[in-house]
């Protein structure tokens, strides 16, 4: 029996609805698998917590989280009561930085039963692996002079270590998928860092002779996300390019409510964090209609991270089965509630695994 200790932070708004839903699904996963057990410890760190304690999480919050194998997070933010920069920097960013979660992984896939804005989405199924700790998003630079002489400089930082790390992650991921990595570059316009990025990519390609590879300039690559997304398997990108591509990836799927994400610590020194792309959606909180799929698919990514690929894939199949039968929340054109979708996914999982409900 394998057992996983998971820290759970539902957070704010619909995080408090879709996280419990996903835990129900994970309990079902454990049940149908038979050889798995999850131990969840829930932490109330959120904007409510902030209003009571003046801090988003306790001083030793990271020390506490350090002991878990993964962090499963809903969403943080209650903009009517707490400014977003406080909630974001006080919890999310602290965890991402403190735990060196230098890689952000976001899949995008055509789902049966979902309406992609693409006219002909074919059956795209890709994952963007984004460098999440350096690159264009550095704090190096500044402004000098005033008036018409004003100058602003922003430096990009690409370390060999950071670049190799994200590329190796992409290739390892491709090994477990369809065996292809595309690099997002712009070495025709950005003449120092991007040729460096290309050089490192060539080096890493040599380490993986069995994995196919391609390199496209980010402008063309973005266009291909719209015109032929089915050509991509794993896409590796710098911080800025990855940021933009992942939003585009989410957009071609059809709804922010289904998009999952993972923040990965590759050294294994700290836990990785799994959280959906969407926020706390205060506009629908309390109505019971939040789409749980983003959070449930995020749970699937956590299972992948644990190496539980078989049951993870079964879970994804169950999600798709449910959407294809029209059991959907209103954001994706259905009339079902969070609960109904969740229960149906659990039922479907049990059915797929040939689980005998009468025992
Ligand atoms: P949001 O993602 O919460 O909502 C954007 C729109 O999408 C809303 O109309 C919402 O109803 C809808 N939506 C989002 N998730 C949904 C779901 N699962 N099912 C159905 N509809 C869904 O983004 P917004 O409104 O910009 O931010 C609200 C709060 O969330 C803010 O405080 C913001 O800072 C925070 N936020 C937190 C994130 C995180 O914890 N990682 C990410 C993005 C925003
Ligand atoms: Mg973004």
mmCIF file of C-alpha atoms and ligand atoms in Angstrom:
data_model
loop_
_atom_site.group_PDB
_atom_site.id
_atom_site.type_symbol
_atom_site.label_atom_id
_atom_site.label_comp_id
_atom_site.label_asym_id
_atom_site.label_seq_id
_atom_site.Cartn_x
_atom_site.Cartn_y
_atom_site.Cartn_z
ATOM 1 C CA UNK A 1 0.000 0.000 0.000
ATOM 2 C CA UNK A 2 1.447 3.337 -1.065
ATOM 3 C CA UNK A 3 0.507 6.315 1.010
ATOM 4 C CA UNK A 4 0.824 10.008 0.164
ATOM 5 C CA UNK A 5 0.794 12.865 2.653
ATOM 6 C CA UNK A 6 -0.758 15.913 1.049
ATOM 7 C CA UNK A 7 -1.134 19.444 2.395
ATOM 8 C CA UNK A 8 -4.440 20.924 1.255
ATOM 9 C CA UNK A 9 -5.082 24.676 1.048
ATOM 10 C CA UNK A 10 -8.609 25.337 -0.273
ATOM 11 C CA UNK A 11 -8.040 29.115 -0.024
ATOM 12 C CA UNK A 12 -10.859 31.475 -0.971
ATOM 13 C CA UNK A 13 -14.071 31.616 -2.945
ATOM 14 C CA UNK A 14 -14.724 28.636 -5.188
ATOM 15 C CA UNK A 15 -11.471 27.093 -3.942
ATOM 16 C CA UNK A 16 -13.605 26.099 -0.958
ATOM 17 C CA UNK A 17 -16.028 24.326 -3.313
ATOM 18 C CA UNK A 18 -13.812 22.693 -5.908
ATOM 19 C CA UNK A 19 -11.138 21.469 -3.488
ATOM 20 C CA UNK A 20 -13.527 19.372 -1.346
ATOM 21 C CA UNK A 21 -15.023 18.062 -4.608
ATOM 22 C CA UNK A 22 -11.566 17.004 -5.788
ATOM 23 C CA UNK A 23 -10.752 15.340 -2.483
ATOM 24 C CA UNK A 24 -13.886 13.230 -2.922
ATOM 25 C CA UNK A 25 -12.588 12.241 -6.333
ATOM 26 C CA UNK A 26 -9.150 11.407 -4.906
ATOM 27 C CA UNK A 27 -10.796 9.247 -2.236
ATOM 28 C CA UNK A 28 -12.588 7.427 -5.028
ATOM 29 C CA UNK A 29 -9.278 7.077 -6.882
ATOM 30 C CA UNK A 30 -7.776 5.429 -3.799
ATOM 31 C CA UNK A 31 -10.809 3.161 -3.471
ATOM 32 C CA UNK A 32 -10.801 1.904 -7.051
ATOM 33 C CA UNK A 33 -7.014 1.573 -7.165
ATOM 34 C CA UNK A 34 -6.879 -0.471 -3.980
ATOM 35 C CA UNK A 35 -3.146 0.005 -3.420
ATOM 36 C CA UNK A 36 -3.156 3.732 -2.768
ATOM 37 C CA UNK A 37 -3.925 5.850 0.234
ATOM 38 C CA UNK A 38 -4.029 9.624 0.610
ATOM 39 C CA UNK A 39 -3.670 11.451 3.846
ATOM 40 C CA UNK A 40 -4.909 15.017 3.581
ATOM 41 C CA UNK A 41 -4.139 17.770 6.070
ATOM 42 C CA UNK A 42 -6.142 20.905 5.450
ATOM 43 C CA UNK A 43 -4.855 24.408 6.229
ATOM 44 C CA UNK A 44 -7.211 27.402 6.466
ATOM 45 C CA UNK A 45 -4.694 29.892 5.035
ATOM 46 C CA UNK A 46 -6.690 32.379 3.006
ATOM 47 C CA UNK A 47 -8.059 35.917 3.032
ATOM 48 C CA UNK A 48 -10.367 34.960 5.934
ATOM 49 C CA UNK A 49 -7.280 33.859 7.803
ATOM 50 C CA UNK A 50 -5.602 37.157 6.923
ATOM 51 C CA UNK A 51 -8.517 39.217 8.242
ATOM 52 C CA UNK A 52 -8.325 37.334 11.510
ATOM 53 C CA UNK A 53 -4.538 37.065 11.938
ATOM 54 C CA UNK A 54 -3.069 39.850 9.812
ATOM 55 C CA UNK A 55 -1.073 37.372 7.747
ATOM 56 C CA UNK A 56 -1.979 34.962 4.939
ATOM 57 C CA UNK A 57 -0.190 32.078 6.628
ATOM 58 C CA UNK A 58 1.735 31.649 9.863
ATOM 59 C CA UNK A 59 5.376 32.707 10.094
ATOM 60 C CA UNK A 60 6.492 29.064 9.990
ATOM 61 C CA UNK A 61 4.037 28.160 7.213
ATOM 62 C CA UNK A 62 6.750 26.941 4.863
ATOM 63 C CA UNK A 63 8.330 24.814 7.608
ATOM 64 C CA UNK A 64 4.969 23.162 8.120
ATOM 65 C CA UNK A 65 4.375 22.543 4.394
ATOM 66 C CA UNK A 66 7.901 21.245 3.917
ATOM 67 C CA UNK A 67 6.900 17.932 5.503
ATOM 68 C CA UNK A 68 4.320 17.041 2.838
ATOM 69 C CA UNK A 69 4.810 15.244 -0.435
ATOM 70 C CA UNK A 70 2.705 17.741 -2.340
ATOM 71 C CA UNK A 71 0.591 20.828 -1.840
ATOM 72 C CA UNK A 72 -2.909 20.825 -3.305
ATOM 73 C CA UNK A 73 -4.198 24.361 -3.555
ATOM 74 C CA UNK A 74 -7.527 25.826 -4.652
ATOM 75 C CA UNK A 75 -7.416 29.546 -5.307
ATOM 76 C CA UNK A 76 -6.523 32.597 -3.322
ATOM 77 C CA UNK A 77 -8.109 36.029 -3.507
ATOM 78 C CA UNK A 78 -10.980 37.997 -2.039
ATOM 79 C CA UNK A 79 -10.525 41.308 -3.807
ATOM 80 C CA UNK A 80 -13.465 43.038 -2.101
ATOM 81 C CA UNK A 81 -11.882 42.604 1.323
ATOM 82 C CA UNK A 82 -8.145 42.055 0.809
ATOM 83 C CA UNK A 83 -5.996 43.656 -1.919
ATOM 84 C CA UNK A 84 -4.832 41.066 -4.449
ATOM 85 C CA UNK A 85 -1.125 41.845 -4.038
ATOM 86 C CA UNK A 86 -1.369 40.949 -0.342
ATOM 87 C CA UNK A 87 -3.138 37.650 -0.896
ATOM 88 C CA UNK A 88 -0.934 36.702 -3.843
ATOM 89 C CA UNK A 89 2.436 37.604 -2.368
ATOM 90 C CA UNK A 90 1.538 36.477 1.152
ATOM 91 C CA UNK A 91 0.795 32.906 0.162
ATOM 92 C CA UNK A 92 1.169 31.776 -3.438
ATOM 93 C CA UNK A 93 4.373 33.569 -4.328
ATOM 94 C CA UNK A 94 5.894 32.720 -0.958
ATOM 95 C CA UNK A 95 5.335 29.033 -1.591
ATOM 96 C CA UNK A 96 6.441 29.107 -5.235
ATOM 97 C CA UNK A 97 9.667 30.996 -4.458
ATOM 98 C CA UNK A 98 10.407 29.477 -1.071
ATOM 99 C CA UNK A 99 10.086 25.966 -2.461
ATOM 100 C CA UNK A 100 12.032 26.725 -5.652
ATOM 101 C CA UNK A 101 9.123 25.704 -7.847
ATOM 102 C CA UNK A 102 11.017 26.750 -10.921
ATOM 103 C CA UNK A 103 8.883 24.980 -13.497
ATOM 104 C CA UNK A 104 5.267 25.566 -14.348
ATOM 105 C CA UNK A 105 3.442 22.867 -16.266
ATOM 106 C CA UNK A 106 0.133 23.423 -18.009
ATOM 107 C CA UNK A 107 -1.578 20.955 -20.317
ATOM 108 C CA UNK A 108 -4.113 21.922 -22.934
ATOM 109 C CA UNK A 109 -6.223 19.311 -24.619
ATOM 110 C CA UNK A 110 -9.261 19.058 -26.801
ATOM 111 C CA UNK A 111 -12.086 17.690 -24.711
ATOM 112 C CA UNK A 112 -15.114 15.993 -26.102
ATOM 113 C CA UNK A 113 -18.181 17.942 -25.058
ATOM 114 C CA UNK A 114 -16.310 21.223 -24.712
ATOM 115 C CA UNK A 115 -16.610 24.020 -27.152
ATOM 116 C CA UNK A 116 -13.195 25.107 -28.341
ATOM 117 C CA UNK A 117 -13.203 28.530 -30.024
ATOM 118 C CA UNK A 118 -11.150 26.901 -32.779
ATOM 119 C CA UNK A 119 -13.101 26.068 -35.897
ATOM 120 C CA UNK A 120 -11.305 22.778 -36.319
ATOM 121 C CA UNK A 121 -9.602 21.826 -33.053
ATOM 122 C CA UNK A 122 -8.775 18.301 -34.285
ATOM 123 C CA UNK A 123 -7.622 16.412 -31.200
ATOM 124 C CA UNK A 124 -4.861 18.566 -29.850
ATOM 125 C CA UNK A 125 -3.199 17.347 -26.667
ATOM 126 C CA UNK A 126 -0.184 19.349 -25.594
ATOM 127 C CA UNK A 127 1.684 20.438 -22.492
ATOM 128 C CA UNK A 128 3.534 23.703 -22.048
ATOM 129 C CA UNK A 129 6.559 23.517 -19.746
ATOM 130 C CA UNK A 130 7.437 27.019 -18.665
ATOM 131 C CA UNK A 131 10.583 28.197 -16.919
ATOM 132 C CA UNK A 132 9.183 29.944 -13.884
ATOM 133 C CA UNK A 133 12.039 31.492 -11.939
ATOM 134 C CA UNK A 134 14.207 33.598 -14.232
ATOM 135 C CA UNK A 135 14.275 34.675 -17.881
ATOM 136 C CA UNK A 136 12.519 37.855 -18.840
ATOM 137 C CA UNK A 137 10.839 38.236 -15.444
ATOM 138 C CA UNK A 138 13.884 39.473 -13.560
ATOM 139 C CA UNK A 139 14.155 42.405 -11.228
ATOM 140 C CA UNK A 140 17.353 43.620 -12.840
ATOM 141 C CA UNK A 141 17.108 46.977 -14.530
ATOM 142 C CA UNK A 142 15.738 50.365 -13.745
ATOM 143 C CA UNK A 143 14.869 53.814 -14.975
ATOM 144 C CA UNK A 144 17.092 56.832 -15.369
ATOM 145 C CA UNK A 145 16.579 60.478 -16.323
ATOM 146 C CA UNK A 146 13.325 62.332 -16.632
ATOM 147 C CA UNK A 147 11.114 63.790 -19.302
ATOM 148 C CA UNK A 148 12.027 63.130 -22.888
ATOM 149 C CA UNK A 149 15.413 61.691 -21.838
ATOM 150 C CA UNK A 150 13.773 58.977 -19.778
ATOM 151 C CA UNK A 151 15.207 55.496 -20.228
ATOM 152 C CA UNK A 152 13.952 52.169 -18.886
ATOM 153 C CA UNK A 153 16.057 49.023 -18.943
ATOM 154 C CA UNK A 154 14.884 45.502 -18.159
ATOM 155 C CA UNK A 155 17.420 42.715 -18.214
ATOM 156 C CA UNK A 156 16.624 39.091 -18.943
ATOM 157 C CA UNK A 157 18.486 36.419 -16.999
ATOM 158 C CA UNK A 158 19.092 32.987 -18.486
ATOM 159 C CA UNK A 159 21.325 30.691 -16.468
ATOM 160 C CA UNK A 160 22.649 27.496 -17.988
ATOM 161 C CA UNK A 161 21.404 25.621 -14.922
ATOM 162 C CA UNK A 162 17.877 27.031 -15.141
ATOM 163 C CA UNK A 163 17.675 26.566 -18.909
ATOM 164 C CA UNK A 164 18.968 22.990 -18.827
ATOM 165 C CA UNK A 165 16.635 22.189 -15.946
ATOM 166 C CA UNK A 166 13.476 23.233 -17.760
ATOM 167 C CA UNK A 167 14.524 21.566 -21.000
ATOM 168 C CA UNK A 168 15.420 18.274 -19.322
ATOM 169 C CA UNK A 169 12.060 18.354 -17.581
ATOM 170 C CA UNK A 170 10.362 18.784 -20.953
ATOM 171 C CA UNK A 171 12.279 15.878 -22.507
ATOM 172 C CA UNK A 172 11.589 13.582 -19.568
ATOM 173 C CA UNK A 173 7.917 14.439 -19.884
ATOM 174 C CA UNK A 174 7.973 13.784 -23.634
ATOM 175 C CA UNK A 175 9.404 10.311 -22.962
ATOM 176 C CA UNK A 176 6.197 9.446 -21.131
ATOM 177 C CA UNK A 177 4.029 10.971 -23.862
ATOM 178 C CA UNK A 178 4.340 11.033 -27.633
ATOM 179 C CA UNK A 179 8.085 11.676 -27.635
ATOM 180 C CA UNK A 180 8.394 15.168 -29.076
ATOM 181 C CA UNK A 181 9.592 18.519 -27.729
ATOM 182 C CA UNK A 182 9.160 21.910 -29.377
ATOM 183 C CA UNK A 183 11.280 24.817 -28.233
ATOM 184 C CA UNK A 184 9.870 28.348 -28.253
ATOM 185 C CA UNK A 185 12.585 30.739 -29.324
ATOM 186 C CA UNK A 186 13.042 34.174 -30.823
ATOM 187 C CA UNK A 187 16.705 34.109 -31.727
ATOM 188 C CA UNK A 188 16.108 36.194 -34.824
ATOM 189 C CA UNK A 189 15.098 39.224 -32.748
ATOM 190 C CA UNK A 190 16.576 38.688 -29.294
ATOM 191 C CA UNK A 191 20.238 38.256 -30.108
ATOM 192 C CA UNK A 192 21.900 37.226 -26.832
ATOM 193 C CA UNK A 193 19.625 35.188 -24.606
ATOM 194 C CA UNK A 194 17.670 33.389 -27.310
ATOM 195 C CA UNK A 195 20.669 32.081 -29.308
ATOM 196 C CA UNK A 196 21.906 30.874 -25.898
ATOM 197 C CA UNK A 197 18.527 29.184 -25.330
ATOM 198 C CA UNK A 198 18.872 27.534 -28.774
ATOM 199 C CA UNK A 199 22.423 26.323 -27.986
ATOM 200 C CA UNK A 200 21.301 24.734 -24.731
ATOM 201 C CA UNK A 201 18.332 23.159 -26.530
ATOM 202 C CA UNK A 202 20.689 21.589 -29.082
ATOM 203 C CA UNK A 203 22.835 20.200 -26.243
ATOM 204 C CA UNK A 204 19.864 18.686 -24.443
ATOM 205 C CA UNK A 205 18.479 17.232 -27.682
ATOM 206 C CA UNK A 206 21.699 15.208 -27.940
ATOM 207 C CA UNK A 207 21.019 13.669 -24.532
ATOM 208 C CA UNK A 208 17.685 12.391 -25.842
ATOM 209 C CA UNK A 209 18.334 10.895 -29.278
ATOM 210 C CA UNK A 210 15.003 9.048 -29.238
ATOM 211 C CA UNK A 211 12.906 12.142 -28.689
ATOM 212 C CA UNK A 212 11.875 14.202 -31.696
ATOM 213 C CA UNK A 213 12.403 17.932 -31.559
ATOM 214 C CA UNK A 214 11.608 21.176 -33.316
ATOM 215 C CA UNK A 215 12.244 24.830 -32.700
ATOM 216 C CA UNK A 216 9.937 27.658 -33.727
ATOM 217 C CA UNK A 217 10.019 31.377 -33.205
ATOM 218 C CA UNK A 218 7.408 32.328 -30.658
ATOM 219 C CA UNK A 219 5.354 34.409 -33.088
ATOM 220 C CA UNK A 220 4.917 31.544 -35.549
ATOM 221 C CA UNK A 221 4.488 29.065 -32.729
ATOM 222 C CA UNK A 222 1.623 31.106 -31.256
ATOM 223 C CA UNK A 223 -0.074 31.147 -34.618
ATOM 224 C CA UNK A 224 0.280 27.347 -34.837
ATOM 225 C CA UNK A 225 -1.497 27.029 -31.474
ATOM 226 C CA UNK A 226 -4.494 28.407 -33.325
ATOM 227 C CA UNK A 227 -4.074 26.920 -36.794
ATOM 228 C CA UNK A 228 -2.659 23.452 -36.026
ATOM 229 C CA UNK A 229 -2.322 22.795 -32.281
ATOM 230 C CA UNK A 230 -2.408 19.046 -32.919
ATOM 231 C CA UNK A 231 1.252 19.104 -34.051
ATOM 232 C CA UNK A 232 2.499 19.757 -30.514
ATOM 233 C CA UNK A 233 3.325 17.286 -27.768
ATOM 234 C CA UNK A 234 5.543 19.052 -25.193
ATOM 235 C CA UNK A 235 6.434 22.710 -25.683
ATOM 236 C CA UNK A 236 9.279 24.211 -23.655
ATOM 237 C CA UNK A 237 9.398 27.951 -23.185
ATOM 238 C CA UNK A 238 11.019 30.742 -21.228
ATOM 239 C CA UNK A 239 9.109 32.577 -18.517
ATOM 240 C CA UNK A 240 7.542 35.257 -20.727
ATOM 241 C CA UNK A 241 6.857 33.082 -23.755
ATOM 242 C CA UNK A 242 5.483 30.335 -21.525
ATOM 243 C CA UNK A 243 3.227 32.774 -19.727
ATOM 244 C CA UNK A 244 1.630 33.899 -22.952
ATOM 245 C CA UNK A 245 1.469 30.424 -24.506
ATOM 246 C CA UNK A 246 -0.231 28.902 -21.472
ATOM 247 C CA UNK A 247 -3.030 31.465 -21.592
ATOM 248 C CA UNK A 248 -3.444 30.722 -25.263
ATOM 249 C CA UNK A 249 -3.469 27.005 -24.469
ATOM 250 C CA UNK A 250 -6.221 27.583 -21.919
ATOM 251 C CA UNK A 251 -8.174 29.703 -24.376
ATOM 252 C CA UNK A 252 -8.244 27.087 -27.148
ATOM 253 C CA UNK A 253 -9.633 24.541 -24.692
ATOM 254 C CA UNK A 254 -12.726 26.638 -24.206
ATOM 255 C CA UNK A 255 -12.918 27.592 -20.518
ATOM 256 C CA UNK A 256 -10.666 28.731 -17.727
ATOM 257 C CA UNK A 257 -12.668 26.538 -15.372
ATOM 258 C CA UNK A 258 -11.071 23.357 -16.682
ATOM 259 C CA UNK A 259 -7.400 24.354 -16.985
ATOM 260 C CA UNK A 260 -4.977 22.677 -14.538
ATOM 261 C CA UNK A 261 -1.430 23.590 -13.533
ATOM 262 C CA UNK A 262 1.519 22.364 -11.521
ATOM 263 C CA UNK A 263 4.425 24.242 -9.960
ATOM 264 C CA UNK A 264 7.295 21.813 -9.836
ATOM 265 C CA UNK A 265 10.338 21.660 -7.614
ATOM 266 C CA UNK A 266 12.689 19.474 -9.626
ATOM 267 C CA UNK A 267 15.332 18.915 -6.946
ATOM 268 C CA UNK A 268 12.931 16.980 -4.739
ATOM 269 C CA UNK A 269 14.130 19.098 -1.825
ATOM 270 C CA UNK A 270 10.747 20.764 -1.459
ATOM 271 C CA UNK A 271 7.191 19.762 -2.287
ATOM 272 C CA UNK A 272 5.637 20.720 -5.600
ATOM 273 C CA UNK A 273 2.315 22.555 -5.677
ATOM 274 C CA UNK A 274 -0.752 21.684 -7.726
ATOM 275 C CA UNK A 275 -3.351 24.381 -8.405
ATOM 276 C CA UNK A 276 -5.803 25.091 -11.189
ATOM 277 C CA UNK A 277 -5.294 28.085 -13.466
ATOM 278 C CA UNK A 278 -8.475 29.855 -12.419
ATOM 279 C CA UNK A 279 -8.859 32.146 -9.419
ATOM 280 C CA UNK A 280 -11.412 32.273 -6.613
ATOM 281 C CA UNK A 281 -14.256 33.460 -8.893
ATOM 282 C CA UNK A 282 -16.062 35.599 -6.293
ATOM 283 C CA UNK A 283 -18.820 36.283 -8.838
ATOM 284 C CA UNK A 284 -20.088 32.694 -8.642
ATOM 285 C CA UNK A 285 -18.907 31.655 -5.192
ATOM 286 C CA UNK A 286 -21.649 30.142 -3.032
ATOM 287 C CA UNK A 287 -23.904 29.192 -5.921
ATOM 288 C CA UNK A 288 -22.606 25.636 -6.189
ATOM 289 C CA UNK A 289 -21.982 25.962 -9.916
ATOM 290 C CA UNK A 290 -18.178 26.272 -10.023
ATOM 291 C CA UNK A 291 -16.643 23.951 -12.570
ATOM 292 C CA UNK A 292 -14.638 21.365 -10.571
ATOM 293 C CA UNK A 293 -12.777 20.018 -13.617
ATOM 294 C CA UNK A 294 -9.792 22.402 -13.406
ATOM 295 C CA UNK A 295 -9.178 21.296 -9.841
ATOM 296 C CA UNK A 296 -9.841 17.613 -10.550
ATOM 297 C CA UNK A 297 -7.518 17.623 -13.570
ATOM 298 C CA UNK A 298 -4.951 19.290 -11.289
ATOM 299 C CA UNK A 299 -5.346 16.274 -8.986
ATOM 300 C CA UNK A 300 -4.635 14.113 -12.027
ATOM 301 C CA UNK A 301 -1.365 16.017 -12.545
ATOM 302 C CA UNK A 302 -0.482 15.352 -8.919
ATOM 303 C CA UNK A 303 -1.041 11.628 -9.491
ATOM 304 C CA UNK A 304 1.269 11.824 -12.525
ATOM 305 C CA UNK A 305 3.840 13.538 -10.336
ATOM 306 C CA UNK A 306 3.648 10.621 -7.909
ATOM 307 C CA UNK A 307 4.212 8.244 -10.832
ATOM 308 C CA UNK A 308 0.659 6.851 -10.645
ATOM 309 C CA UNK A 309 0.153 7.144 -14.392
ATOM 310 C CA UNK A 310 -2.389 4.414 -14.911
ATOM 311 C CA UNK A 311 -4.959 5.668 -12.443
ATOM 312 C CA UNK A 312 -4.184 9.262 -13.478
ATOM 313 C CA UNK A 313 -5.102 8.470 -17.074
ATOM 314 C CA UNK A 314 -8.229 6.687 -15.969
ATOM 315 C CA UNK A 315 -9.253 9.820 -14.089
ATOM 316 C CA UNK A 316 -8.775 11.955 -17.190
ATOM 317 C CA UNK A 317 -10.873 9.500 -19.184
ATOM 318 C CA UNK A 318 -13.596 9.721 -16.558
ATOM 319 C CA UNK A 319 -13.612 13.530 -16.789
ATOM 320 C CA UNK A 320 -13.895 13.419 -20.563
ATOM 321 C CA UNK A 321 -16.591 10.788 -20.431
ATOM 322 C CA UNK A 322 -18.677 13.002 -18.173
ATOM 323 C CA UNK A 323 -18.279 16.168 -20.277
ATOM 324 C CA UNK A 324 -18.990 14.267 -23.478
ATOM 325 C CA UNK A 325 -22.312 13.145 -21.993
ATOM 326 C CA UNK A 326 -23.235 16.798 -21.391
ATOM 327 C CA UNK A 327 -22.931 16.684 -17.609
ATOM 328 C CA UNK A 328 -21.374 20.103 -17.375
ATOM 329 C CA UNK A 329 -21.449 23.252 -15.266
ATOM 330 C CA UNK A 330 -22.922 26.455 -16.768
ATOM 331 C CA UNK A 331 -19.548 27.995 -17.714
ATOM 332 C CA UNK A 332 -19.153 25.298 -20.374
ATOM 333 C CA UNK A 333 -22.748 25.320 -21.503
ATOM 334 C CA UNK A 334 -24.332 22.818 -19.133
ATOM 335 C CA UNK A 335 -26.805 22.942 -16.282
ATOM 336 C CA UNK A 336 -25.197 20.707 -13.709
ATOM 337 C CA UNK A 337 -23.854 21.707 -10.326
ATOM 338 C CA UNK A 338 -20.362 21.235 -8.927
ATOM 339 C CA UNK A 339 -21.687 18.300 -6.898
ATOM 340 C CA UNK A 340 -23.414 16.603 -9.792
ATOM 341 C CA UNK A 341 -20.344 16.756 -12.015
ATOM 342 C CA UNK A 342 -18.140 15.495 -9.178
ATOM 343 C CA UNK A 343 -20.441 12.615 -8.296
ATOM 344 C CA UNK A 344 -20.703 11.610 -11.926
ATOM 345 C CA UNK A 345 -16.911 11.579 -12.306
ATOM 346 C CA UNK A 346 -16.650 9.366 -9.198
ATOM 347 C CA UNK A 347 -19.348 7.039 -10.482
ATOM 348 C CA UNK A 348 -17.660 6.836 -13.850
ATOM 349 C CA UNK A 349 -14.275 6.040 -12.280
ATOM 350 C CA UNK A 350 -15.811 3.202 -10.332
ATOM 351 C CA UNK A 351 -17.491 1.897 -13.449
ATOM 352 C CA UNK A 352 -14.310 2.064 -15.532
ATOM 353 C CA UNK A 353 -12.315 0.231 -12.922
ATOM 354 C CA UNK A 354 -14.954 -2.502 -12.791
ATOM 355 C CA UNK A 355 -15.479 -1.655 -9.177
ATOM 356 C CA UNK A 356 -18.211 -3.629 -7.481
ATOM 357 C CA UNK A 357 -20.395 -1.149 -5.659
ATOM 358 C CA UNK A 358 -22.381 -3.791 -3.839
ATOM 359 C CA UNK A 359 -19.533 -5.059 -1.703
HETATM 360 P P1 LIG B 1 -11.058 34.078 -11.862
HETATM 361 O O1 LIG B 1 -10.315 32.998 -12.541
HETATM 362 O O2 LIG B 1 -11.353 33.869 -10.428
HETATM 363 O O3 LIG B 1 -12.446 34.331 -12.632
HETATM 364 C C1 LIG B 1 -12.510 34.775 -13.972
HETATM 365 C C2 LIG B 1 -13.879 34.413 -14.571
HETATM 366 O O4 LIG B 1 -13.910 33.010 -14.833
HETATM 367 C C3 LIG B 1 -15.041 34.697 -13.636
HETATM 368 O O5 LIG B 1 -16.148 35.127 -14.376
HETATM 369 C C4 LIG B 1 -15.329 33.348 -12.994
HETATM 370 O O6 LIG B 1 -16.665 33.182 -12.598
HETATM 371 C C5 LIG B 1 -14.941 32.380 -14.105
HETATM 372 N N1 LIG B 1 -14.409 31.145 -13.529
HETATM 373 C C6 LIG B 1 -13.169 30.939 -13.013
HETATM 374 N N2 LIG B 1 -13.043 29.689 -12.568
HETATM 375 C C7 LIG B 1 -14.220 29.082 -12.790
HETATM 376 C C8 LIG B 1 -14.709 27.769 -12.547
HETATM 377 N N3 LIG B 1 -13.955 26.815 -11.953
HETATM 378 N N4 LIG B 1 -15.991 27.494 -12.898
HETATM 379 C C9 LIG B 1 -16.761 28.421 -13.502
HETATM 380 N N5 LIG B 1 -16.349 29.669 -13.769
HETATM 381 C C10 LIG B 1 -15.093 29.998 -13.414
HETATM 382 O O7 LIG B 1 -10.217 35.416 -12.056
HETATM 383 P P2 LIG B 1 -10.487 36.882 -11.459
HETATM 384 O O8 LIG B 1 -11.954 37.150 -11.396
HETATM 385 O O9 LIG B 1 -9.612 37.763 -12.218
HETATM 386 O O10 LIG B 1 -9.912 36.830 -9.981
HETATM 387 C C11 LIG B 1 -10.699 36.617 -8.813
HETATM 388 C C12 LIG B 1 -9.766 36.475 -7.626
HETATM 389 O O11 LIG B 1 -8.942 35.304 -7.800
HETATM 390 C C13 LIG B 1 -8.796 37.629 -7.462
HETATM 391 O O12 LIG B 1 -8.635 37.894 -6.110
HETATM 392 C C14 LIG B 1 -7.498 37.116 -8.057
HETATM 393 O O13 LIG B 1 -6.345 37.717 -7.522
HETATM 394 C C15 LIG B 1 -7.579 35.673 -7.680
HETATM 395 N N6 LIG B 1 -6.783 34.785 -8.550
HETATM 396 C C16 LIG B 1 -6.104 33.797 -7.916
HETATM 397 C C17 LIG B 1 -5.387 32.877 -8.650
HETATM 398 C C18 LIG B 1 -4.722 31.786 -7.919
HETATM 399 O O14 LIG B 1 -5.008 31.534 -6.763
HETATM 400 N N7 LIG B 1 -3.811 31.084 -8.545
HETATM 401 C C19 LIG B 1 -5.310 32.944 -10.116
HETATM 402 C C20 LIG B 1 -6.119 33.999 -10.686
HETATM 403 C C21 LIG B 1 -6.819 34.895 -9.908
HETATM 404 MG MG1 LIG B 2 -0.437 34.721 -17.266
#
